[in-house]
Coordinates of N, CA and C in Angstrom, one line a residue:
M1376 N 3.2 29.2 -25.0 CA 3.8 29.0 -23.7 C 3.9 27.5 -23.3
L1377 N 5.1 27.1 -22.8 CA 5.2 25.7 -22.5 C 4.4 25.3 -21.3
R1378 N 3.9 24.1 -21.4 CA 3.2 23.6 -20.2 C 4.1 23.1 -19.2
Q1379 N 3.6 22.9 -17.9 CA 4.5 22.5 -16.8 C 5.2 21.2 -17.1
H1380 N 4.5 20.2 -17.6 CA 5.1 18.9 -17.8 C 6.1 18.9 -18.9
E1381 N 6.0 19.9 -19.9 CA 6.9 20.1 -21.0 C 8.2 20.6 -20.4
V1382 N 8.1 21.6 -19.5 CA 9.3 22.2 -18.9 C 10.0 21.2 -18.0
A1383 N 9.2 20.4 -17.3 CA 9.9 19.3 -16.5 C 10.6 18.3 -17.4
E1384 N 10.1 18.0 -18.5 CA 10.8 17.1 -19.4 C 12.0 17.7 -20.0
R1385 N 12.0 19.0 -20.2 CA 13.2 19.7 -20.7 C 14.3 19.7 -19.7
I1386 N 13.9 19.9 -18.4 CA 14.9 19.9 -17.3 C 15.5 18.5 -17.2
K1387 N 14.7 17.5 -17.3 CA 15.2 16.1 -17.3 C 16.2 15.8 -18.4
Q1388 N 15.8 16.3 -19.6 CA 16.7 16.2 -20.7 C 18.0 16.9 -20.5
Y1389 N 17.9 18.1 -19.9 CA 19.1 18.9 -19.6 C 20.1 18.1 -18.7
I1390 N 19.5 17.4 -17.7 CA 20.3 16.6 -16.7 C 21.0 15.5 -17.5
L1391 N 20.2 14.8 -18.4 CA 20.8 13.7 -19.1 C 21.8 14.1 -20.1
Q1392 N 21.6 15.2 -20.8 CA 22.5 15.7 -21.8 C 23.8 16.2 -21.2
N1393 N 23.7 16.7 -20.0 CA 24.9 17.2 -19.4 C 25.6 16.2 -18.5
R1394 N 25.0 14.9 -18.5 CA 25.6 13.8 -17.8 C 25.7 14.1 -16.3
L1395 N 24.7 14.8 -15.7 CA 24.7 15.1 -14.3 C 24.3 13.9 -13.5
G1396 N 24.8 13.7 -12.3 CA 24.5 12.5 -11.5 C 23.9 13.0 -10.1
P1397 N 23.4 12.1 -9.3 CA 22.9 12.5 -8.0 C 23.8 13.3 -7.2
G1398 N 23.3 14.5 -6.7 CA 24.1 15.4 -5.9 C 24.8 16.5 -6.7
D1399 N 24.8 16.4 -8.0 CA 25.4 17.4 -8.9 C 24.5 18.7 -8.9
P1400 N 25.1 19.8 -8.9 CA 24.3 21.1 -8.9 C 23.7 21.4 -10.3
L1401 N 22.5 21.9 -10.3 CA 21.9 22.4 -11.5 C 22.3 23.9 -11.6
P1402 N 22.2 24.5 -12.8 CA 22.6 25.9 -12.9 C 21.6 26.8 -12.1
T1403 N 21.9 28.1 -12.1 CA 21.0 29.0 -11.4 C 19.7 29.0 -12.1
E1404 N 18.7 29.6 -11.4 CA 17.3 29.7 -12.0 C 17.4 30.4 -13.4
A1405 N 18.1 31.5 -13.4 CA 18.1 32.3 -14.7 C 18.8 31.5 -15.8
E1406 N 19.9 30.8 -15.4 CA 20.6 30.0 -16.4 C 19.7 28.8 -16.9
L1407 N 19.0 28.2 -15.9 CA 18.1 27.1 -16.3 C 17.0 27.5 -17.2
C1408 N 16.4 28.7 -16.9 CA 15.4 29.3 -17.7 C 15.8 29.4 -19.2
A1409 N 17.1 29.9 -19.3 CA 17.6 30.1 -20.7 C 17.9 28.8 -21.3
A1410 N 18.4 27.8 -20.5 CA 18.7 26.5 -21.1 C 17.5 25.8 -21.6
V1411 N 16.4 25.9 -20.9 CA 15.2 25.1 -21.3 C 14.2 26.0 -22.1
G1412 N 14.4 27.3 -22.2 CA 13.5 28.1 -22.9 C 12.2 28.3 -22.3
A1413 N 12.2 28.6 -21.0 CA 10.9 28.7 -20.2 C 11.0 29.9 -19.2
S1414 N 9.9 30.4 -18.8 CA 9.8 31.5 -17.9 C 10.2 31.0 -16.5
R1415 N 10.5 32.0 -15.6 CA 10.9 31.6 -14.2 C 9.7 30.9 -13.5
S1416 N 8.5 31.4 -13.7 CA 7.4 30.7 -13.0 C 7.2 29.3 -13.5
S1417 N 7.4 29.1 -14.8 CA 7.2 27.7 -15.3 C 8.3 26.8 -14.8
V1418 N 9.5 27.3 -14.7 CA 10.6 26.5 -14.2 C 10.4 26.2 -12.7
R1419 N 9.9 27.1 -12.0 CA 9.7 26.9 -10.5 C 8.7 25.8 -10.3
E1420 N 7.6 25.9 -11.1 CA 6.5 24.9 -11.0 C 7.0 23.5 -11.4
A1421 N 7.9 23.5 -12.5 CA 8.4 22.2 -12.9 C 9.4 21.6 -11.9
I1422 N 10.1 22.5 -11.2 CA 11.1 22.0 -10.2 C 10.3 21.4 -9.0
K1423 N 9.1 22.0 -8.7 CA 8.3 21.4 -7.6 C 7.9 20.0 -8.0
T1424 N 7.5 19.8 -9.2 CA 7.1 18.5 -9.7 C 8.2 17.5 -9.6
L1425 N 9.4 17.9 -10.1 CA 10.5 17.0 -10.1 C 11.1 16.8 -8.7
T1426 N 10.9 17.7 -7.8 CA 11.3 17.5 -6.4 C 10.4 16.4 -5.7
A1427 N 9.1 16.4 -6.0 CA 8.2 15.4 -5.5 C 8.6 14.0 -6.0
L1428 N 9.2 14.0 -7.2 CA 9.6 12.7 -7.7 C 11.0 12.3 -7.3
D1429 N 11.7 13.2 -6.6 CA 13.1 13.0 -6.1 C 14.1 13.0 -7.3
I1430 N 13.7 13.7 -8.4 CA 14.6 13.8 -9.5 C 15.5 15.0 -9.2
V1431 N 15.0 16.0 -8.6 CA 15.8 17.2 -8.2 C 15.6 17.4 -6.7
E1432 N 16.5 18.1 -6.1 CA 16.5 18.4 -4.7 C 16.8 19.9 -4.5
V1433 N 15.9 20.6 -3.8 CA 16.1 22.0 -3.5 C 16.7 22.2 -2.1
R1434 N 17.9 22.7 -2.1 CA 18.6 23.0 -0.8 C 18.5 24.5 -0.6
H1435 N 17.6 24.9 0.3 CA 17.4 26.3 0.5 C 18.6 27.0 1.0
G1436 N 18.9 28.1 0.3 CA 20.1 28.9 0.6 C 21.4 28.4 -0.1
H1437 N 21.2 27.2 -0.8 CA 22.4 26.7 -1.5 C 22.1 26.5 -3.0
G1438 N 20.9 26.1 -3.4 CA 20.6 25.9 -4.8 C 19.8 24.6 -5.1
T1439 N 19.8 24.3 -6.3 CA 19.0 23.1 -6.7 C 20.0 22.0 -7.3
Y1440 N 19.8 20.8 -6.9 CA 20.7 19.7 -7.2 C 19.9 18.5 -7.8
V1441 N 20.7 17.7 -8.5 CA 20.1 16.4 -9.0 C 19.7 15.6 -7.7
G1442 N 18.5 15.0 -7.7 CA 18.1 14.3 -6.5 C 18.7 12.9 -6.4
R1443 N 18.3 12.2 -5.4 CA 18.9 10.8 -5.2 C 18.3 9.8 -6.1
L1444 N 17.3 10.2 -6.9 CA 16.6 9.3 -7.9 C 16.2 8.0 -7.2
S1445 N 15.6 8.2 -6.0 CA 15.1 7.1 -5.2 C 13.7 6.7 -5.7
L1446 N 13.1 5.7 -5.1 CA 11.7 5.3 -5.4 C 10.7 5.8 -4.4
A1447 N 11.0 6.9 -3.8 CA 10.1 7.5 -2.7 C 8.7 7.7 -3.2
A1448 N 8.6 8.2 -4.5 CA 7.2 8.4 -5.0 C 6.5 7.1 -5.2
L1449 N 7.2 6.1 -5.6 CA 6.6 4.8 -5.8 C 6.1 4.2 -4.5
V1450 N 6.9 4.3 -3.5 CA 6.6 3.9 -2.1 C 5.3 4.5 -1.6
E1451 N 5.3 5.9 -1.8 CA 4.1 6.6 -1.3 C 2.8 6.2 -2.0
S1452 N 2.9 6.1 -3.4 CA 1.8 5.7 -4.2 C 1.3 4.3 -3.8
L1453 N 2.2 3.4 -3.8 CA 1.8 2.0 -3.5 C 1.2 1.9 -2.1
T1454 N 1.8 2.6 -1.1 CA 1.3 2.5 0.2 C -0.1 3.0 0.3
F1455 N -0.4 4.2 -0.3 CA -1.7 4.7 -0.3 C -2.7 3.8 -1.0
R1456 N -2.3 3.2 -2.1 CA -3.2 2.2 -2.8 C -3.4 1.0 -1.9
G1457 N -2.4 0.6 -1.2 CA -2.5 -0.6 -0.4 C -3.5 -0.4 0.8
L1458 N -3.4 0.8 1.4 CA -4.2 1.2 2.5 C -5.7 1.3 2.1
L1459 N -5.8 1.9 0.9 CA -7.2 2.0 0.3 C -7.8 0.7 0.0
S1460 N -7.0 -0.3 -0.3 CA -7.5 -1.6 -0.7 C -8.0 -2.5 0.4
R1461 N -7.9 -2.0 1.6 CA -8.3 -2.9 2.8 C -9.7 -3.5 2.6
S1462 N -10.6 -2.7 2.0 CA -11.9 -3.2 1.9 C -12.0 -4.2 0.7
D1463 N -10.9 -4.4 0.0 CA -10.9 -5.3 -1.2 C -10.0 -6.4 -0.9
D1464 N -10.0 -7.0 0.3 CA -9.2 -8.1 0.7 C -7.7 -7.9 0.5
F1465 N -7.3 -6.6 0.8 CA -5.9 -6.3 0.7 C -5.3 -6.8 -0.7
R1466 N -6.0 -6.4 -1.7 CA -5.5 -6.8 -3.1 C -4.1 -6.4 -3.4
V1467 N -3.8 -5.1 -3.1 CA -2.5 -4.6 -3.4 C -1.4 -5.3 -2.6
L1468 N -1.7 -5.5 -1.3 CA -0.7 -6.2 -0.5 C -0.5 -7.7 -1.0
S1469 N -1.6 -8.3 -1.5 CA -1.4 -9.7 -2.0 C -0.5 -9.6 -3.3
E1470 N -0.7 -8.7 -4.1 CA 0.1 -8.5 -5.3 C 1.5 -8.2 -5.0
L1471 N 1.7 -7.4 -4.0 CA 3.0 -7.0 -3.5 C 3.8 -8.2 -3.0
V1472 N 3.1 -9.1 -2.2 CA 3.7 -10.3 -1.7 C 4.2 -11.2 -2.8
Q1473 N 3.3 -11.3 -3.9 CA 3.7 -12.1 -5.0 C 4.9 -11.6 -5.7
V1474 N 5.0 -10.3 -5.9 CA 6.2 -9.7 -6.5 C 7.4 -9.9 -5.7
R1475 N 7.4 -9.7 -4.4 CA 8.5 -9.9 -3.6 C 9.0 -11.3 -3.6
Q1476 N 8.1 -12.2 -3.5 CA 8.5 -13.7 -3.5 C 9.0 -14.0 -4.9
T1477 N 8.4 -13.5 -6.0 CA 8.9 -13.8 -7.3 C 10.4 -13.3 -7.5
I1478 N 10.6 -12.1 -7.1 CA 12.0 -11.6 -7.2 C 13.0 -12.4 -6.5
E1479 N 12.7 -12.7 -5.2 CA 13.7 -13.4 -4.4 C 13.9 -14.9 -4.9
Q1480 N 12.8 -15.5 -5.3 CA 13.0 -16.9 -5.8 C 13.6 -16.9 -7.1
G1481 N 13.3 -16.0 -8.0 CA 13.8 -15.9 -9.3 C 15.3 -15.6 -9.3
L1482 N 15.8 -14.9 -8.3 CA 17.2 -14.6 -8.2 C 18.0 -15.5 -7.3
A1483 N 17.4 -16.6 -6.9 CA 18.0 -17.6 -6.0 C 19.4 -18.0 -6.4
G1484 N 19.5 -18.4 -7.7 CA 20.8 -18.9 -8.2 C 21.9 -17.8 -8.1
P1485 N 21.7 -16.6 -8.7 CA 22.7 -15.6 -8.6 C 23.0 -15.1 -7.2
I1486 N 22.0 -15.1 -6.3 CA 22.2 -14.7 -4.9 C 23.1 -15.6 -4.2
L1487 N 22.9 -16.9 -4.3 CA 23.7 -17.9 -3.7 C 25.1 -18.0 -4.3
A1488 N 25.2 -17.8 -5.6 CA 26.5 -17.9 -6.2 C 27.4 -16.7 -5.8
A1489 N 26.8 -15.6 -5.4 CA 27.6 -14.4 -5.1 C 27.9 -14.3 -3.6
F1490 N 27.3 -15.2 -2.8 CA 27.4 -15.0 -1.3 C 28.8 -15.4 -0.8
D1491 N 29.3 -14.8 0.3 CA 30.5 -15.2 0.9 C 30.3 -15.4 2.4
D1492 N 31.3 -15.9 3.1 CA 31.1 -16.3 4.5 C 30.8 -15.0 5.4
G1493 N 31.3 -13.9 5.0 CA 31.1 -12.7 5.8 C 29.6 -12.3 5.8
L1494 N 29.0 -12.3 4.6 CA 27.7 -11.9 4.4 C 26.7 -12.9 5.0
H1495 N 27.1 -14.2 4.9 CA 26.3 -15.2 5.6 C 26.3 -15.0 7.1
G1496 N 27.4 -14.6 7.6 CA 27.4 -14.4 9.1 C 26.5 -13.2 9.5
E1497 N 26.5 -12.2 8.6 CA 25.6 -11.0 8.9 C 24.1 -11.5 8.9
L1498 N 23.8 -12.3 7.9 CA 22.4 -12.8 7.8 C 22.0 -13.6 9.0
L1499 N 22.9 -14.5 9.4 CA 22.7 -15.3 10.6 C 22.5 -14.5 11.8
D1500 N 23.3 -13.5 12.0 CA 23.2 -12.6 13.2 C 21.8 -11.9 13.2
L1501 N 21.4 -11.4 12.0 CA 20.1 -10.8 11.9 C 18.9 -11.7 12.2
A1502 N 19.0 -13.0 11.7 CA 18.0 -14.0 12.0 C 18.0 -14.3 13.5
D1503 N 19.1 -14.4 14.1 CA 19.2 -14.6 15.6 C 18.6 -13.4 16.3
Q1504 N 18.8 -12.2 15.9 CA 18.3 -11.1 16.6 C 16.7 -11.1 16.5
M1505 N 16.2 -11.5 15.3 CA 14.8 -11.6 15.1 C 14.2 -12.6 16.1
A1506 N 14.9 -13.7 16.2 CA 14.4 -14.8 17.1 C 14.3 -14.3 18.6
E1507 N 15.4 -13.6 19.0 CA 15.5 -13.0 20.3 C 14.4 -12.0 20.6
R1508 N 14.2 -11.1 19.6 CA 13.2 -10.1 19.8 C 11.8 -10.7 19.8
A1509 N 11.6 -11.7 19.0 CA 10.3 -12.4 19.0 C 10.0 -13.1 20.3
A1510 N 11.0 -13.7 20.9 CA 10.9 -14.4 22.2 C 10.5 -13.4 23.3
R1511 N 10.9 -12.1 23.1 CA 10.5 -11.1 24.1 C 9.2 -10.4 23.8
G1512 N 8.6 -10.8 22.7 CA 7.4 -10.2 22.3 C 7.6 -8.8 21.6
E1513 N 8.8 -8.6 21.1 CA 9.1 -7.3 20.5 C 9.1 -7.4 18.9
S1514 N 8.9 -6.3 18.3 CA 8.9 -6.3 16.8 C 10.4 -6.4 16.3
F1515 N 10.5 -7.0 15.1 CA 11.8 -7.1 14.5 C 11.8 -6.5 13.1
I1516 N 11.1 -5.5 12.9 CA 10.9 -4.9 11.6 C 12.2 -4.4 11.0
E1517 N 13.1 -3.7 11.7 CA 14.3 -3.2 11.2 C 15.3 -4.3 10.8
Q1518 N 15.3 -5.4 11.6 CA 16.2 -6.5 11.3 C 15.7 -7.3 10.0
D1519 N 14.3 -7.4 9.9 CA 13.7 -8.0 8.8 C 14.1 -7.3 7.5
R1520 N 14.0 -6.0 7.5 CA 14.3 -5.1 6.4 C 15.7 -5.3 5.9
E1521 N 16.6 -5.2 6.9 CA 18.0 -5.3 6.6 C 18.4 -6.7 6.1
F1522 N 17.7 -7.7 6.6 CA 17.9 -9.1 6.1 C 17.7 -9.2 4.6
H1523 N 16.5 -8.7 4.2 CA 16.2 -8.8 2.8 C 17.0 -7.9 1.8
L1524 N 17.5 -6.8 2.4 CA 18.4 -6.0 1.6 C 19.7 -6.7 1.4
L1525 N 20.2 -7.3 2.5 CA 21.4 -8.1 2.4 C 21.4 -9.2 1.4
L1526 N 20.2 -9.8 1.3 CA 20.1 -10.9 0.3 C 20.4 -10.4 -1.1
M1527 N 20.1 -9.2 -1.4 CA 20.3 -8.6 -2.7 C 21.6 -7.9 -2.9
E1528 N 22.3 -7.6 -1.8 CA 23.5 -6.9 -1.9 C 24.6 -7.5 -2.8
P1529 N 24.8 -8.8 -2.7 CA 25.9 -9.4 -3.5 C 25.7 -9.3 -5.0
L1530 N 24.5 -9.0 -5.5 CA 24.2 -8.9 -6.9 C 24.8 -7.6 -7.5
G1531 N 25.0 -6.6 -6.6 CA 25.6 -5.4 -7.1 C 24.7 -4.6 -8.1
N1532 N 23.4 -4.9 -8.0 CA 22.4 -4.3 -8.9 C 21.6 -3.2 -8.0
E1533 N 21.9 -2.0 -8.2 CA 21.3 -0.9 -7.4 C 19.8 -0.8 -7.6
L1534 N 19.3 -1.1 -8.8 CA 17.9 -1.0 -9.0 C 17.1 -2.1 -8.3
I1535 N 17.7 -3.3 -8.3 CA 17.0 -4.4 -7.6 C 17.0 -4.1 -6.1
T1536 N 18.1 -3.5 -5.6 CA 18.2 -3.2 -4.1 C 17.1 -2.1 -3.8
Q1537 N 17.0 -1.1 -4.7 CA 16.0 0.0 -4.4 C 14.6 -0.6 -4.5
L1538 N 14.3 -1.4 -5.5 CA 13.0 -2.0 -5.6 C 12.7 -2.9 -4.4
T1539 N 13.7 -3.7 -3.9 CA 13.5 -4.5 -2.7 C 13.1 -3.6 -1.5
A1540 N 13.9 -2.5 -1.3 CA 13.6 -1.6 -0.2 C 12.3 -1.0 -0.3
A1541 N 11.9 -0.6 -1.5 CA 10.6 0.1 -1.8 C 9.5 -0.9 -1.5
F1542 N 9.5 -2.1 -2.0 CA 8.5 -3.0 -1.8 C 8.4 -3.5 -0.4
W1543 N 9.5 -3.6 0.3 CA 9.5 -4.0 1.7 C 8.9 -2.9 2.5
D1544 N 9.2 -1.6 2.2 CA 8.6 -0.5 3.0 C 7.1 -0.4 2.9
V1545 N 6.6 -0.6 1.7 CA 5.2 -0.6 1.4 C 4.5 -1.8 2.2
H1546 N 5.2 -3.0 2.0 CA 4.7 -4.2 2.7 C 4.6 -4.0 4.2
A1547 N 5.6 -3.4 4.8 CA 5.6 -3.2 6.2 C 4.5 -2.3 6.7
I1548 N 4.3 -1.2 5.9 CA 3.2 -0.3 6.3 C 1.8 -0.8 6.2
V1549 N 1.6 -1.5 5.0 CA 0.2 -2.0 4.8 C 0.0 -3.3 5.6
A1550 N 1.0 -4.1 5.7 CA 0.8 -5.4 6.5 C 0.6 -5.1 8.0
H1551 N 1.0 -3.9 8.4 CA 0.8 -3.6 9.8 C -0.7 -3.6 10.2
T1552 N -1.6 -3.4 9.2 CA -3.0 -3.4 9.5 C -3.6 -4.8 9.6
L1553 N -2.7 -5.8 9.4 CA -3.2 -7.2 9.5 C -2.9 -7.7 10.9
D1554 N -3.7 -8.5 11.4 CA -3.5 -9.1 12.7 C -2.4 -10.2 12.6
T1555 N -1.6 -10.4 13.6 CA -0.6 -11.4 13.5 C -0.7 -12.3 14.8
S1556 N -0.4 -13.6 14.6 CA -0.5 -14.5 15.8 C 0.9 -15.0 16.2
P1557 N 1.1 -15.5 17.4 CA 2.4 -16.0 17.8 C 2.9 -17.1 16.9
E1558 N 2.0 -17.8 16.3 CA 2.3 -18.9 15.4 C 2.9 -18.4 14.1
S1559 N 2.3 -17.3 13.6 CA 2.8 -16.7 12.3 C 4.2 -16.0 12.5
V1560 N 4.3 -15.5 13.7 CA 5.6 -14.8 14.1 C 6.7 -15.9 14.1
R1561 N 6.4 -17.1 14.8 CA 7.3 -18.2 14.9 C 7.7 -18.7 13.5
E1562 N 6.7 -18.9 12.6 CA 7.0 -19.3 11.3 C 7.9 -18.4 10.5
T1563 N 7.6 -17.1 10.7 CA 8.4 -16.1 10.0 C 9.9 -16.2 10.4
V1564 N 10.1 -16.3 11.7 CA 11.5 -16.4 12.2 C 12.2 -17.6 11.7
E1565 N 11.5 -18.7 11.8 CA 12.0 -20.0 11.3 C 12.4 -20.0 9.8
A1566 N 11.5 -19.3 9.1 CA 11.8 -19.2 7.6 C 13.1 -18.4 7.4
H1567 N 13.3 -17.4 8.1 CA 14.6 -16.6 8.0 C 15.8 -17.5 8.3
H1568 N 15.7 -18.3 9.3 CA 16.8 -19.2 9.6 C 17.0 -20.2 8.5
A1569 N 15.9 -20.7 7.9 CA 15.9 -21.6 6.9 C 16.6 -21.0 5.6
I1570 N 16.3 -19.8 5.4 CA 17.0 -19.1 4.3 C 18.5 -19.0 4.5
V1571 N 18.9 -18.7 5.7 CA 20.3 -18.6 6.0 C 21.0 -20.0 5.8
A1572 N 20.3 -21.1 6.3 CA 20.8 -22.4 6.1 C 21.0 -22.8 4.7
A1573 N 20.0 -22.4 3.9 CA 20.1 -22.7 2.4 C 21.2 -21.9 1.8
V1574 N 21.5 -20.7 2.2 CA 22.6 -19.9 1.7 C 23.9 -20.6 2.0
A1575 N 24.0 -21.1 3.3 CA 25.2 -21.7 3.7 C 25.5 -23.0 2.9
A1576 N 24.4 -23.7 2.6 CA 24.6 -25.0 1.8 C 24.6 -24.8 0.3
G1577 N 24.3 -23.5 -0.1 CA 24.3 -23.3 -1.6 C 23.2 -24.0 -2.3
D1578 N 22.1 -24.3 -1.5 CA 21.0 -25.1 -2.0 C 19.9 -24.2 -2.6
V1579 N 19.8 -24.1 -3.9 CA 18.8 -23.2 -4.5 C 17.4 -23.7 -4.2
T1580 N 17.2 -25.0 -4.3 CA 15.8 -25.6 -4.0 C 15.4 -25.3 -2.6
A1581 N 16.3 -25.5 -1.6 CA 16.0 -25.2 -0.2 C 15.7 -23.7 0.0
F1582 N 16.5 -22.9 -0.7 CA 16.3 -21.4 -0.6 C 14.9 -21.0 -1.1
T1583 N 14.5 -21.5 -2.3 CA 13.2 -21.1 -2.8 C 12.1 -21.6 -1.9
R1584 N 12.2 -22.8 -1.3 CA 11.2 -23.3 -0.4 C 11.1 -22.4 0.9
A1585 N 12.3 -22.0 1.4 CA 12.4 -21.2 2.6 C 11.7 -19.8 2.3
V1586 N 11.9 -19.3 1.1 CA 11.3 -18.0 0.8 C 9.8 -18.1 0.7
E1587 N 9.3 -19.3 0.1 CA 7.9 -19.5 0.1 C 7.3 -19.6 1.5
A1588 N 8.1 -20.3 2.4 CA 7.6 -20.4 3.8 C 7.6 -19.1 4.5
H1589 N 8.5 -18.2 4.1 CA 8.5 -16.9 4.7 C 7.3 -16.1 4.4
Y1590 N 6.7 -16.2 3.2 CA 5.5 -15.4 2.9 C 4.2 -16.2 3.1
A1591 N 4.3 -17.4 3.6 CA 3.1 -18.3 3.8 C 2.2 -17.7 4.8
P1592 N 2.7 -17.2 6.0 CA 1.8 -16.7 7.0 C 1.0 -15.5 6.5
V1593 N 1.6 -14.5 5.8 CA 0.8 -13.4 5.4 C -0.1 -13.8 4.3
R1594 N 0.3 -14.7 3.4 CA -0.6 -15.2 2.4 C -1.9 -15.8 3.0
R1595 N -1.7 -16.6 4.0 CA -2.9 -17.2 4.7 C -3.8 -16.1 5.3
R1596 N -3.2 -15.1 5.9 CA -4.0 -14.1 6.5 C -4.7 -13.3 5.5
L1597 N -4.1 -13.1 4.3 CA -4.8 -12.4 3.2 C -6.0 -13.2 2.7
Q1598 N -5.8 -14.5 2.6 CA -6.9 -15.4 2.1 C -8.1 -15.4 3.1
E1599 N -7.8 -15.2 4.4 CA -8.9 -15.2 5.4 C -9.7 -13.9 5.2
G1600 N -9.1 -12.8 4.7 CA -9.8 -11.6 4.5 C -9.7 -10.7 5.7
P1601 N -9.9 -9.4 5.5 CA -9.8 -8.4 6.6 C -10.9 -8.6 7.7
G1602 N -10.5 -8.4 8.9 CA -11.5 -8.4 10.0 C -11.8 -9.8 10.5
R1603 N -11.0 -10.8 10.1 CA -11.3 -12.1 10.6 C -10.2 -12.6 11.5

């Protein structure tokens, strides 16, 4: 009898071999059982596993489809690890900040080369919204997230965009447990405007410095340690 993970692997191979994409329907349960050579109970358990990974999606009353293939499982896992690491000086968050900064600085050249005036205007508008909300003492999480996704949009690389969104979501959840000061908020807003200015000037050096300045406040807070 096949084990659950073996059935799940066979279903993934079926998807690949039949060149199915996100949103495409899978065959009926009976047909899938025949295709992968497994029992109904084994297929059902494998589908549950694949659903949790967003590889397949069960639409009750309609059938089973290829999932969005998002990084939802990665976000959940990293978030949980990050929250657990609070007693360890936010080790996971510190590593996450390093990864985010490395990606953005490492892609500085391609990002600036691909930018146009329209996208620059959208970034500037988001940075202005962040400044306005900060002045009113309001959070600007949504604007911040959209800002960083827009940075990656010109690259046309879906995986980079998904990773950016996933890392940002984990960062936002875990960093929420850190105390913030008016000074750190001001620095963050100014860094976003500096990134926009660097984009407008096509200045890679200024861009990488602005990205470093963006993560500086949270790096300092992490170095201070939790509870300080």
